[in-house]
PDB file of C-alpha atoms in Angstrom:
ATOM      1  CA  SER A   1      35.834 -21.522 -45.825  1.00 91.00           C
ATOM      2  CA  ALA A   2      32.557 -20.617 -47.502  1.00 93.00           C
ATOM      3  CA  ARG A   3      31.797 -24.334 -47.836  1.00 95.00           C
ATOM      4  CA  ALA A   4      32.279 -24.863 -44.082  1.00 96.00           C
ATOM      5  CA  LEU A   5      30.040 -21.858 -43.376  1.00 95.00           C
ATOM      6  CA  LYS A   6      27.316 -23.378 -45.542  1.00 96.00           C
ATOM      7  CA  LEU A   7      27.704 -26.666 -43.680  1.00 96.00           C
ATOM      8  CA  THR A   8      27.091 -24.910 -40.343  1.00 96.00           C
ATOM      9  CA  SER A   9      23.805 -23.553 -41.738  1.00 96.00           C
ATOM     10  CA  ILE A  10      22.633 -27.087 -42.477  1.00 97.00           C
ATOM     11  CA  CYS A  11      23.700 -28.340 -39.040  1.00 97.00           C
ATOM     12  CA  LEU A  12      22.028 -25.464 -37.181  1.00 95.00           C
ATOM     13  CA  LYS A  13      18.765 -25.970 -39.020  1.00 94.00           C
ATOM     14  CA  LEU A  14      18.822 -29.524 -37.690  1.00 94.00           C
ATOM     15  CA  ASN A  15      19.857 -28.495 -34.171  1.00 94.00           C
ATOM     16  CA  PRO A  16      19.825 -24.737 -33.380  1.00 94.00           C
ATOM     17  CA  ALA A  17      21.036 -25.411 -29.810  1.00 92.00           C
ATOM     18  CA  ASN A  18      24.437 -26.786 -30.829  1.00 94.00           C
ATOM     19  CA  TYR A  19      26.846 -24.307 -29.235  1.00 94.00           C
ATOM     20  CA  THR A  20      29.934 -25.775 -30.935  1.00 96.00           C
ATOM     21  CA  VAL A  21      28.472 -25.225 -34.395  1.00 97.00           C
ATOM     22  CA  TRP A  22      27.573 -21.600 -33.591  1.00 96.00           C
ATOM     23  CA  HIS A  23      31.115 -21.003 -32.322  1.00 96.00           C
ATOM     24  CA  PHE A  24      32.619 -22.551 -35.445  1.00 96.00           C
ATOM     25  CA  ARG A  25      30.278 -20.465 -37.608  1.00 96.00           C
ATOM     26  CA  ARG A  26      31.602 -17.257 -36.029  1.00 95.00           C
ATOM     27  CA  ARG A  27      35.164 -18.401 -36.717  1.00 94.00           C
ATOM     28  CA  CYS A  28      34.228 -18.943 -40.356  1.00 95.00           C
ATOM     29  CA  LEU A  29      32.638 -15.487 -40.589  1.00 94.00           C
ATOM     30  CA  GLN A  30      35.699 -13.903 -39.011  1.00 92.00           C
ATOM     31  CA  ASN A  31      38.137 -15.653 -41.348  1.00 91.00           C
ATOM     32  CA  LEU A  32      36.037 -14.820 -44.389  1.00 90.00           C
ATOM     33  CA  SER A  33      35.720 -11.129 -43.422  1.00 84.00           C
ATOM     34  CA  SER A  34      37.539  -8.649 -45.622  1.00 76.00           C
ATOM     35  CA  SER A  35      36.806  -5.746 -43.284  1.00 66.00           C
ATOM     36  CA  SER A  36      39.796  -4.135 -41.602  1.00 61.00           C
ATOM     37  CA  SER A  37      37.764  -2.052 -39.149  1.00 60.00           C
ATOM     38  CA  THR A  38      35.442  -4.673 -37.658  1.00 68.00           C
ATOM     39  CA  LYS A  39      35.678  -8.324 -36.645  1.00 80.00           C
ATOM     40  CA  PHE A  40      32.947  -9.352 -39.081  1.00 86.00           C
ATOM     41  CA  ALA A  41      32.130  -7.924 -42.510  1.00 86.00           C
ATOM     42  CA  PRO A  42      29.040  -5.642 -42.379  1.00 85.00           C
ATOM     43  CA  GLU A  43      27.252  -7.724 -45.016  1.00 88.00           C
ATOM     44  CA  SER A  44      27.978 -10.901 -43.031  1.00 90.00           C
ATOM     45  CA  ILE A  45      26.550  -9.335 -39.879  1.00 91.00           C
ATOM     46  CA  GLN A  46      23.298  -8.419 -41.624  1.00 91.00           C
ATOM     47  CA  SER A  47      22.863 -11.781 -43.348  1.00 93.00           C
ATOM     48  CA  ASP A  48      23.605 -13.709 -40.158  1.00 95.00           C
ATOM     49  CA  LEU A  49      21.206 -11.599 -38.110  1.00 94.00           C
ATOM     50  CA  GLU A  50      18.523 -12.555 -40.631  1.00 94.00           C
ATOM     51  CA  PHE A  51      19.611 -16.201 -40.449  1.00 95.00           C
ATOM     52  CA  SER A  52      19.416 -16.248 -36.636  1.00 94.00           C
ATOM     53  CA  SER A  53      16.033 -14.484 -36.779  1.00 93.00           C
ATOM     54  CA  LYS A  54      14.609 -17.298 -38.900  1.00 93.00           C
ATOM     55  CA  LEU A  55      15.930 -19.936 -36.500  1.00 92.00           C
ATOM     56  CA  GLY A  56      14.854 -17.894 -33.487  1.00 88.00           C
ATOM     57  CA  GLY A  57      11.226 -17.771 -34.620  1.00 84.00           C
ATOM     58  CA  SER A  58      10.602 -21.289 -33.355  1.00 83.00           C
ATOM     59  CA  ASN A  59      13.322 -21.135 -30.694  1.00 87.00           C
ATOM     60  CA  PRO A  60      12.742 -17.829 -28.835  1.00 91.00           C
ATOM     61  CA  LYS A  61      14.423 -19.085 -25.651  1.00 90.00           C
ATOM     62  CA  ASN A  62      17.450 -20.596 -27.323  1.00 92.00           C
ATOM     63  CA  TYR A  63      20.407 -19.025 -25.528  1.00 92.00           C
ATOM     64  CA  GLN A  64      22.879 -19.831 -28.326  1.00 94.00           C
ATOM     65  CA  ILE A  65      20.881 -17.791 -30.847  1.00 95.00           C
ATOM     66  CA  TRP A  66      20.731 -14.737 -28.546  1.00 96.00           C
ATOM     67  CA  TYR A  67      24.436 -15.015 -27.797  1.00 96.00           C
ATOM     68  CA  HIS A  68      25.214 -15.229 -31.515  1.00 96.00           C
ATOM     69  CA  ARG A  69      23.318 -12.005 -32.194  1.00 95.00           C
ATOM     70  CA  ARG A  70      25.211 -10.259 -29.429  1.00 95.00           C
ATOM     71  CA  ALA A  71      28.568 -11.613 -30.671  1.00 94.00           C
ATOM     72  CA  LEU A  72      27.825 -10.262 -34.146  1.00 93.00           C
ATOM     73  CA  LEU A  73      26.893  -6.764 -32.945  1.00 93.00           C
ATOM     74  CA  GLU A  74      29.296  -6.457 -30.027  1.00 91.00           C
ATOM     75  CA  PRO A  75      32.461  -5.486 -31.963  1.00 87.00           C
ATOM     76  CA  THR A  76      30.678  -2.655 -33.775  1.00 82.00           C
ATOM     77  CA  PHE A  77      28.781  -1.412 -30.725  1.00 83.00           C
ATOM     78  CA  GLU A  78      31.760  -1.563 -28.368  1.00 77.00           C
ATOM     79  CA  ALA A  79      33.993   0.214 -30.872  1.00 70.00           C
ATOM     80  CA  GLU A  80      31.404   3.009 -30.793  1.00 66.00           C
ATOM     81  CA  MET A  81      31.552   3.093 -26.990  1.00 65.00           C
ATOM     82  CA  ILE A  82      35.343   3.376 -27.014  1.00 61.00           C
ATOM     83  CA  LYS A  83      35.129   6.298 -29.414  1.00 63.00           C
ATOM     84  CA  GLN A  84      32.617   8.012 -27.134  1.00 60.00           C
ATOM     85  CA  LYS A  85      34.766   7.514 -24.031  1.00 58.00           C
ATOM     86  CA  GLU A  86      37.915   8.730 -25.761  1.00 61.00           C
ATOM     87  CA  GLY A  87      36.094  11.695 -27.292  1.00 60.00           C
ATOM     88  CA  LYS A  88      37.144  10.766 -30.799  1.00 57.00           C
ATOM     89  CA  GLU A  89      35.378  12.420 -33.688  1.00 56.00           C
ATOM     90  CA  LYS A  90      33.128  10.219 -35.738  1.00 53.00           C
ATOM     91  CA  GLY A  91      31.205  10.791 -38.897  1.00 53.00           C
ATOM     92  CA  LYS A  92      27.530  11.628 -38.583  1.00 57.00           C
ATOM     93  CA  GLU A  93      26.779   8.942 -41.166  1.00 60.00           C
ATOM     94  CA  ASP A  94      28.595   6.241 -39.140  1.00 61.00           C
ATOM     95  CA  GLU A  95      26.825   7.266 -35.949  1.00 66.00           C
ATOM     96  CA  ASP A  96      23.412   7.232 -37.627  1.00 75.00           C
ATOM     97  CA  ASP A  97      24.145   3.798 -39.110  1.00 80.00           C
ATOM     98  CA  ILE A  98      24.973   2.323 -35.694  1.00 83.00           C
ATOM     99  CA  ILE A  99      21.920   3.904 -34.047  1.00 85.00           C
ATOM    100  CA  GLN A 100      19.744   2.560 -36.856  1.00 88.00           C
ATOM    101  CA  LYS A 101      21.195  -0.945 -36.457  1.00 88.00           C
ATOM    102  CA  ALA A 102      20.523  -0.794 -32.717  1.00 90.00           C
ATOM    103  CA  LYS A 103      16.931   0.329 -33.340  1.00 91.00           C
ATOM    104  CA  GLU A 104      16.446  -2.573 -35.745  1.00 93.00           C
ATOM    105  CA  GLU A 105      17.635  -4.927 -33.013  1.00 94.00           C
ATOM    106  CA  LEU A 106      15.151  -3.391 -30.562  1.00 95.00           C
ATOM    107  CA  ASN A 107      12.383  -3.886 -33.129  1.00 95.00           C
ATOM    108  CA  TYR A 108      13.361  -7.542 -33.476  1.00 95.00           C
ATOM    109  CA  ILE A 109      13.129  -7.948 -29.694  1.00 96.00           C
ATOM    110  CA  ASN A 110       9.703  -6.258 -29.773  1.00 95.00           C
ATOM    111  CA  GLY A 111       8.457  -9.041 -32.009  1.00 94.00           C
ATOM    112  CA  VAL A 112       9.749 -11.720 -29.646  1.00 95.00           C
ATOM    113  CA  LEU A 113       8.196 -10.028 -26.602  1.00 95.00           C
ATOM    114  CA  GLU A 114       4.830  -9.782 -28.358  1.00 94.00           C
ATOM    115  CA  ASN A 115       4.645 -13.579 -28.177  1.00 93.00           C
ATOM    116  CA  ASP A 116       6.173 -13.888 -24.710  1.00 93.00           C
ATOM    117  CA  GLY A 117       6.454 -10.740 -22.613  1.00 93.00           C
ATOM    118  CA  LYS A 118       8.504 -12.560 -19.967  1.00 94.00           C
ATOM    119  CA  ASN A 119      11.260 -13.990 -22.163  1.00 95.00           C
ATOM    120  CA  TYR A 120      14.341 -13.489 -19.997  1.00 95.00           C
ATOM    121  CA  HIS A 121      16.789 -13.793 -22.915  1.00 96.00           C
ATOM    122  CA  ALA A 122      14.952 -11.106 -24.885  1.00 96.00           C
ATOM    123  CA  TRP A 123      14.907  -8.672 -21.939  1.00 97.00           C
ATOM    124  CA  SER A 124      18.566  -9.311 -21.149  1.00 96.00           C
ATOM    125  CA  HIS A 125      19.536  -8.706 -24.772  1.00 96.00           C
ATOM    126  CA  ARG A 126      17.425  -5.546 -24.917  1.00 95.00           C
ATOM    127  CA  GLN A 127      19.131  -4.102 -21.848  1.00 94.00           C
ATOM    128  CA  TRP A 128      22.538  -4.941 -23.284  1.00 93.00           C
ATOM    129  CA  VAL A 129      21.719  -2.966 -26.446  1.00 92.00           C
ATOM    130  CA  LEU A 130      20.500   0.032 -24.427  1.00 91.00           C
ATOM    131  CA  ARG A 131      23.525  -0.021 -22.127  1.00 87.00           C
ATOM    132  CA  THR A 132      26.014  -0.360 -24.947  1.00 86.00           C
ATOM    133  CA  ILE A 133      24.797   2.400 -27.254  1.00 82.00           C
ATOM    134  CA  CYS A 134      24.663   6.016 -26.084  1.00 72.00           C
ATOM    135  CA  PHE A 135      21.138   6.680 -27.334  1.00 75.00           C
ATOM    136  CA  PRO A 136      19.591  10.163 -27.424  1.00 75.00           C
ATOM    137  CA  PRO A 137      17.107  10.905 -24.581  1.00 78.00           C
ATOM    138  CA  SER A 138      14.161  10.381 -26.953  1.00 82.00           C
ATOM    139  CA  ILE A 139      14.945   6.651 -27.045  1.00 86.00           C
ATOM    140  CA  TYR A 140      14.487   6.349 -23.277  1.00 86.00           C
ATOM    141  CA  ASN A 141      11.170   8.198 -23.517  1.00 88.00           C
ATOM    142  CA  SER A 142       9.970   5.814 -26.220  1.00 92.00           C
ATOM    143  CA  GLU A 143      11.135   2.871 -24.079  1.00 93.00           C
ATOM    144  CA  LEU A 144       8.979   4.165 -21.219  1.00 93.00           C
ATOM    145  CA  ASP A 145       5.981   4.299 -23.577  1.00 95.00           C
ATOM    146  CA  TYR A 146       6.776   0.790 -24.805  1.00 96.00           C
ATOM    147  CA  VAL A 147       7.056  -0.732 -21.344  1.00 96.00           C
ATOM    148  CA  HIS A 148       3.892   1.106 -20.234  1.00 96.00           C
ATOM    149  CA  LYS A 149       1.958  -0.700 -22.981  1.00 96.00           C
ATOM    150  CA  LEU A 150       3.326  -4.040 -21.803  1.00 96.00           C
ATOM    151  CA  ILE A 151       2.304  -3.288 -18.215  1.00 97.00           C
ATOM    152  CA  LEU A 152      -1.194  -2.350 -19.399  1.00 95.00           C
ATOM    153  CA  ASP A 153      -1.403  -5.671 -21.260  1.00 94.00           C
ATOM    154  CA  ASP A 154      -0.178  -7.622 -18.228  1.00 95.00           C
ATOM    155  CA  PRO A 155       0.143  -5.638 -14.962  1.00 95.00           C
ATOM    156  CA  ARG A 156       1.801  -8.666 -13.333  1.00 96.00           C
ATOM    157  CA  ASN A 157       4.626  -8.811 -15.854  1.00 97.00           C
ATOM    158  CA  ASN A 158       7.498  -8.371 -13.431  1.00 96.00           C
ATOM    159  CA  SER A 159       9.976  -8.307 -16.338  1.00 97.00           C
ATOM    160  CA  ALA A 160       8.292  -5.165 -17.662  1.00 97.00           C
ATOM    161  CA  TRP A 161       8.425  -3.526 -14.212  1.00 97.00           C
ATOM    162  CA  ASN A 162      12.099  -4.414 -13.939  1.00 96.00           C
ATOM    163  CA  HIS A 163      12.729  -2.835 -17.342  1.00 96.00           C
ATOM    164  CA  ARG A 164      10.903   0.328 -16.298  1.00 96.00           C
ATOM    165  CA  TRP A 165      13.305   0.620 -13.353  1.00 94.00           C
ATOM    166  CA  PHE A 166      16.215   0.042 -15.730  1.00 93.00           C
ATOM    167  CA  ILE A 167      15.007   2.792 -18.086  1.00 92.00           C
ATOM    168  CA  THR A 168      14.250   5.375 -15.388  1.00 90.00           C
ATOM    169  CA  HIS A 169      17.793   4.857 -14.131  1.00 86.00           C
ATOM    170  CA  LYS A 170      19.243   5.198 -17.645  1.00 78.00           C
ATOM    171  CA  GLY A 171      20.538   1.660 -17.736  1.00 70.00           C
ATOM    172  CA  CYS A 172      21.381   1.548 -14.014  1.00 60.00           C
ATOM    173  CA  THR A 173      24.056   4.219 -14.473  1.00 62.00           C
ATOM    174  CA  ARG A 174      22.246   6.821 -12.391  1.00 61.00           C
ATOM    175  CA  LYS A 175      21.277   6.449  -8.718  1.00 63.00           C
ATOM    176  CA  PRO A 176      19.075   7.890  -7.478  1.00 63.00           C
ATOM    177  CA  LEU A 177      16.905   9.637 -10.053  1.00 67.00           C
ATOM    178  CA  SER A 178      17.937  13.114 -11.082  1.00 66.00           C
ATOM    179  CA  SER A 179      15.049  14.953  -9.438  1.00 80.00           C
ATOM    180  CA  LEU A 180      12.416  14.652  -6.732  1.00 84.00           C
ATOM    181  CA  GLU A 181       9.794  15.219  -9.408  1.00 88.00           C
ATOM    182  CA  ASP A 182      10.976  12.096 -11.293  1.00 88.00           C
ATOM    183  CA  VAL A 183      10.764  10.010  -8.122  1.00 90.00           C
ATOM    184  CA  GLN A 184       7.261  11.248  -7.300  1.00 92.00           C
ATOM    185  CA  LYS A 185       6.164  10.571 -10.874  1.00 94.00           C
ATOM    186  CA  GLU A 186       7.318   6.933 -10.723  1.00 95.00           C
ATOM    187  CA  ILE A 187       5.852   6.323  -7.266  1.00 95.00           C
ATOM    188  CA  THR A 188       2.522   7.833  -8.352  1.00 96.00           C
ATOM    189  CA  TYR A 189       2.532   5.636 -11.471  1.00 96.00           C
ATOM    190  CA  ALA A 190       3.098   2.472  -9.417  1.00 97.00           C
ATOM    191  CA  MET A 191       0.553   3.431  -6.755  1.00 96.00           C
ATOM    192  CA  GLN A 192      -2.099   3.954  -9.443  1.00 95.00           C
ATOM    193  CA  CYS A 193      -1.353   0.482 -10.815  1.00 96.00           C
ATOM    194  CA  ALA A 194      -1.503  -0.974  -7.292  1.00 95.00           C
ATOM    195  CA  GLU A 195      -4.862   0.679  -6.723  1.00 93.00           C
ATOM    196  CA  VAL A 196      -6.272  -1.141  -9.760  1.00 92.00           C
ATOM    197  CA  ASP A 197      -5.077  -4.499  -8.382  1.00 93.00           C
ATOM    198  CA  PRO A 198      -3.804  -4.370  -4.769  1.00 93.00           C
ATOM    199  CA  PHE A 199      -3.063  -8.113  -4.942  1.00 94.00           C
ATOM    200  CA  ASN A 200      -0.395  -7.504  -7.593  1.00 96.00           C
ATOM    201  CA  GLU A 201       3.056  -7.646  -5.984  1.00 96.00           C
ATOM    202  CA  SER A 202       4.964  -5.902  -8.800  1.00 97.00           C
ATOM    203  CA  PRO A 203       3.901  -2.250  -8.257  1.00 97.00           C
ATOM    204  CA  TRP A 204       4.344  -2.583  -4.476  1.00 97.00           C
ATOM    205  CA  ARG A 205       7.943  -3.768  -4.869  1.00 97.00           C
ATOM    206  CA  TYR A 206       8.507  -0.929  -7.332  1.00 97.00           C
ATOM    207  CA  VAL A 207       7.303   1.643  -4.796  1.00 97.00           C
ATOM    208  CA  ILE A 208       9.336   0.149  -1.936  1.00 96.00           C
ATOM    209  CA  GLY A 209      12.406   0.015  -4.181  1.00 94.00           C
ATOM    210  CA  PHE A 210      12.195   3.755  -4.841  1.00 93.00           C
ATOM    211  CA  LEU A 211      11.571   4.616  -1.189  1.00 93.00           C
ATOM    212  CA  GLU A 212      14.502   2.500  -0.018  1.00 92.00           C
ATOM    213  CA  GLU A 213      16.744   4.041  -2.660  1.00 89.00           C
ATOM    214  CA  CYS A 214      15.717   7.564  -1.663  1.00 88.00           C
ATOM    215  CA  LYS A 215      16.240   6.754   2.006  1.00 87.00           C
ATOM    216  CA  LYS A 216      19.694   5.368   1.261  1.00 85.00           C
ATOM    217  CA  TYR A 217      20.890   8.336  -0.782  1.00 81.00           C
ATOM    218  CA  SER A 218      19.165  11.208   1.031  1.00 78.00           C
ATOM    219  CA  GLY A 219      21.698  13.476   2.663  1.00 65.00           C
ATOM    220  CA  SER A 220      24.617  11.481   1.255  1.00 62.00           C
ATOM    221  CA  GLU A 221      27.704  13.267   0.025  1.00 58.00           C
ATOM    222  CA  GLY A 222      27.375  14.519  -3.531  1.00 55.00           C
ATOM    223  CA  ASN A 223      23.596  14.121  -3.569  1.00 59.00           C
ATOM    224  CA  ASP A 224      21.806  17.460  -3.683  1.00 58.00           C
ATOM    225  CA  VAL A 225      18.604  16.027  -5.153  1.00 63.00           C
ATOM    226  CA  MET A 226      16.960  14.376  -2.157  1.00 72.00           C
ATOM    227  CA  GLU A 227      16.782  15.889   1.326  1.00 81.00           C
ATOM    228  CA  ALA A 228      15.740  13.867   4.375  1.00 82.00           C
ATOM    229  CA  ALA A 229      12.602  15.987   4.691  1.00 85.00           C
ATOM    230  CA  ASP A 230      11.627  15.105   1.107  1.00 86.00           C
ATOM    231  CA  VAL A 231      12.009  11.387   1.803  1.00 88.00           C
ATOM    232  CA  LYS A 232       9.994  11.668   5.010  1.00 91.00           C
ATOM    233  CA  SER A 233       7.204  13.365   3.084  1.00 92.00           C
ATOM    234  CA  LEU A 234       7.258  10.634   0.414  1.00 92.00           C
ATOM    235  CA  ILE A 235       7.120   7.866   3.013  1.00 94.00           C
ATOM    236  CA  ASN A 236       4.243   9.501   4.887  1.00 94.00           C
ATOM    237  CA  SER A 237       2.371  10.079   1.645  1.00 94.00           C
ATOM    238  CA  CYS A 238       2.727   6.422   0.618  1.00 95.00           C
ATOM    239  CA  GLU A 239       1.603   5.265   4.069  1.00 95.00           C
ATOM    240  CA  GLN A 240      -1.520   7.418   3.781  1.00 95.00           C
ATOM    241  CA  GLU A 241      -2.280   5.983   0.332  1.00 94.00           C
ATOM    242  CA  ILE A 242      -1.875   2.431   1.609  1.00 94.00           C
ATOM    243  CA  THR A 243      -4.164   3.139   4.574  1.00 92.00           C
ATOM    244  CA  LYS A 244      -6.716   4.557   2.153  1.00 92.00           C
ATOM    245  CA  MET A 245      -6.460   1.491  -0.111  1.00 92.00           C
ATOM    246  CA  ARG A 246      -6.888  -0.849   2.831  1.00 88.00           C
ATOM    247  CA  GLY A 247     -10.043   1.050   3.751  1.00 88.00           C
ATOM    248  CA  ASN A 248     -11.385   0.869   0.196  1.00 87.00           C
ATOM    249  CA  LEU A 249     -10.585  -2.837  -0.022  1.00 85.00           C
ATOM    250  CA  GLY A 250     -12.335  -3.452   3.284  1.00 73.00           C
ATOM    251  CA  SER A 251     -15.562  -2.059   1.831  1.00 74.00           C
ATOM    252  CA  THR A 252     -15.567  -4.716  -0.930  1.00 75.00           C
ATOM    253  CA  GLU A 253     -16.122  -8.464  -0.845  1.00 75.00           C
ATOM    254  CA  TYR A 254     -12.379  -8.997  -0.381  1.00 77.00           C
ATOM    255  CA  ASP A 255     -10.740  -9.623   2.983  1.00 80.00           C
ATOM    256  CA  VAL A 256      -8.266  -6.773   3.405  1.00 83.00           C
ATOM    257  CA  ASP A 257      -5.971  -8.931   5.554  1.00 82.00           C
ATOM    258  CA  SER A 258      -5.690 -11.479   2.759  1.00 88.00           C
ATOM    259  CA  CYS A 259      -4.037  -8.833   0.557  1.00 93.00           C
ATOM    260  CA  VAL A 260      -0.553  -9.944   1.549  1.00 95.00           C
ATOM    261  CA  HIS A 261       1.460  -7.714  -0.791  1.00 96.00           C
ATOM    262  CA  LEU A 262      -0.319  -4.560   0.336  1.00 95.00           C
ATOM    263  CA  THR A 263       0.302  -5.493   3.988  1.00 96.00           C
ATOM    264  CA  SER A 264       3.912  -6.366   3.218  1.00 97.00           C
ATOM    265  CA  ALA A 265       4.441  -2.919   1.655  1.00 97.00           C
ATOM    266  CA  LYS A 266       2.942  -1.262   4.735  1.00 96.00           C
ATOM    267  CA  ILE A 267       5.312  -3.216   6.993  1.00 97.00           C
ATOM    268  CA  ASP A 268       8.290  -2.017   4.922  1.00 97.00           C
ATOM    269  CA  ILE A 269       7.128   1.603   5.111  1.00 97.00           C
ATOM    270  CA  LEU A 270       6.503   1.450   8.867  1.00 96.00           C
ATOM    271  CA  GLU A 271      10.006   0.037   9.291  1.00 96.00           C
ATOM    272  CA  MET A 272      11.413   2.961   7.315  1.00 94.00           C
ATOM    273  CA  LYS A 273       9.710   5.391   9.688  1.00 93.00           C
ATOM    274  CA  GLY A 274      11.437   3.660  12.590  1.00 91.00           C
ATOM    275  CA  ASP A 275       9.631   5.171  15.606  1.00 93.00           C
ATOM    276  CA  ASP A 276       8.291   2.919  18.385  1.00 93.00           C
ATOM    277  CA  ILE A 277       4.638   3.250  17.358  1.00 95.00           C
ATOM    278  CA  SER A 278       5.390   2.397  13.726  1.00 95.00           C
ATOM    279  CA  LEU A 279       7.651  -0.520  14.632  1.00 96.00           C
ATOM    280  CA  GLU A 280       5.058  -1.964  17.014  1.00 96.00           C
ATOM    281  CA  GLN A 281       2.426  -1.737  14.299  1.00 96.00           C
ATOM    282  CA  ALA A 282       4.786  -3.339  11.743  1.00 96.00           C
ATOM    283  CA  ALA A 283       5.592  -6.204  14.135  1.00 97.00           C
ATOM    284  CA  ASN A 284       1.891  -6.868  14.751  1.00 96.00           C
ATOM    285  CA  LEU A 285       1.164  -6.932  11.018  1.00 96.00           C
ATOM    286  CA  ALA A 286       4.053  -9.368  10.497  1.00 97.00           C
ATOM    287  CA  LYS A 287       2.647 -11.538  13.285  1.00 96.00           C
ATOM    288  CA  ASP A 288      -0.749 -11.594  11.538  1.00 95.00           C
ATOM    289  CA  LEU A 289       0.836 -12.685   8.274  1.00 96.00           C
ATOM    290  CA  GLU A 290       2.863 -15.338  10.090  1.00 96.00           C
ATOM    291  CA  THR A 291      -0.068 -16.878  11.967  1.00 95.00           C
ATOM    292  CA  GLU A 292      -3.040 -16.357   9.634  1.00 94.00           C
ATOM    293  CA  HIS A 293      -2.724 -14.779   6.224  1.00 93.00           C
ATOM    294  CA  ASP A 294       0.574 -15.909   4.635  1.00 95.00           C
ATOM    295  CA  LEU A 295       1.277 -19.307   6.144  1.00 95.00           C
ATOM    296  CA  ILE A 296       3.364 -20.440   3.182  1.00 95.00           C
ATOM    297  CA  ARG A 297       5.969 -17.861   4.281  1.00 96.00           C
ATOM    298  CA  LYS A 298       5.418 -18.383   7.997  1.00 96.00           C
ATOM    299  CA  LYS A 299       9.116 -18.691   8.842  1.00 97.00           C
ATOM    300  CA  TYR A 300       9.960 -15.560   6.864  1.00 97.00           C
ATOM    301  CA  TRP A 301       7.401 -13.422   8.700  1.00 97.00           C
ATOM    302  CA  LYS A 302       8.454 -14.904  12.036  1.00 97.00           C
ATOM    303  CA  LEU A 303      11.994 -13.729  11.322  1.00 97.00           C
ATOM    304  CA  ARG A 304      10.772 -10.296  10.196  1.00 97.00           C
ATOM    305  CA  GLU A 305       8.728  -9.898  13.368  1.00 96.00           C
ATOM    306  CA  LYS A 306      11.736 -10.851  15.495  1.00 95.00           C
ATOM    307  CA  GLU A 307      13.977  -8.338  13.676  1.00 95.00           C
ATOM    308  CA  ILE A 308      11.424  -5.546  14.008  1.00 96.00           C
ATOM    309  CA  ARG A 309      10.847  -6.172  17.725  1.00 95.00           C
ATOM    310  CA  SER A 310      14.608  -6.168  18.323  1.00 93.00           C
ATOM    311  CA  ARG A 311      14.579  -2.516  17.243  1.00 91.00           C
ATOM    312  CA  LEU A 312      11.852  -1.574  19.682  1.00 86.00           C
ATOM    313  CA  SER A 313      14.110  -1.451  22.726  1.00 69.00           C
ATOM    314  CA  GLY A 314      15.579   2.030  22.532  1.00 59.00           C
ATOM    315  CA  SER A 315      14.671   2.405  18.859  1.00 55.00           C
ATOM    316  CA  LYS A 316      15.845   5.439  16.985  1.00 56.00           C
ATOM    317  CA  THR A 317      13.450   7.192  14.636  1.00 55.00           C
ATOM    318  CA  ASP A 318      14.692   7.008  11.042  1.00 60.00           C
ATOM    319  CA  TYR A 319      12.190   9.617   9.829  1.00 54.00           C
TER     320      TYR A 319
END
């Protein structure tokens, strides 16, 4: 009833984390809905999004509030997805209304991330919105611009780097990227960020992620984007850049060997090359990290060294 719905508002203002009250509130909204096409009445969805926004202002990491927003939007968004998959015709006005509602939700998330750029619930909700709605390509371009600003504000924001990967892969529905040019663009972007701060792990993992993905899919059936020769060239190019950065770092007051993430990336790249000389060099670097420069992960590097040396006997060159 409307009275019960009002009672849930009072209860949630006292305790926004009460899951049972949120669940009961959705049941009230559903029973009070007069809409035949959606689970909740459109006016109820809008008013409850505003209600949850007010509560979420002081509770940005409250899971129940994020789940409630998703539960409100999910029926409308998923109905749109079903129409798209079945190829059903839909009115331009309805489509524009859904896209606009999704954009408003992204704007709400923007406000939350301004205060905390690493809010896991906000990022998870953002990716759900992007995966659920078939946005035009311009949205993904604007998302790249948005995440670039966040990386500039905090280059060590691993959540922003993760979202950049998500966007470049169109919501993880496309592997690998559609062109060699796209791959080179992303690797160049990350290498430039790594050059600014070689001690930042995020861009190094981003680069290695792309190289490993390219290596995995090169020459595979149905993949005419990436040839083995292209991947070899990318790997060699990244190795040269890392060698150059190590040289530049060595000419500063920093100890190049203390730059663990840079060394770790070089070990990964040498492993990808796979020839005896590269593997021997990778094993020696892992030994250095194990015994001197990354003692907190001593056991990890000891295992890596053992695995690399096991490939040395009769090793086969990967590239």
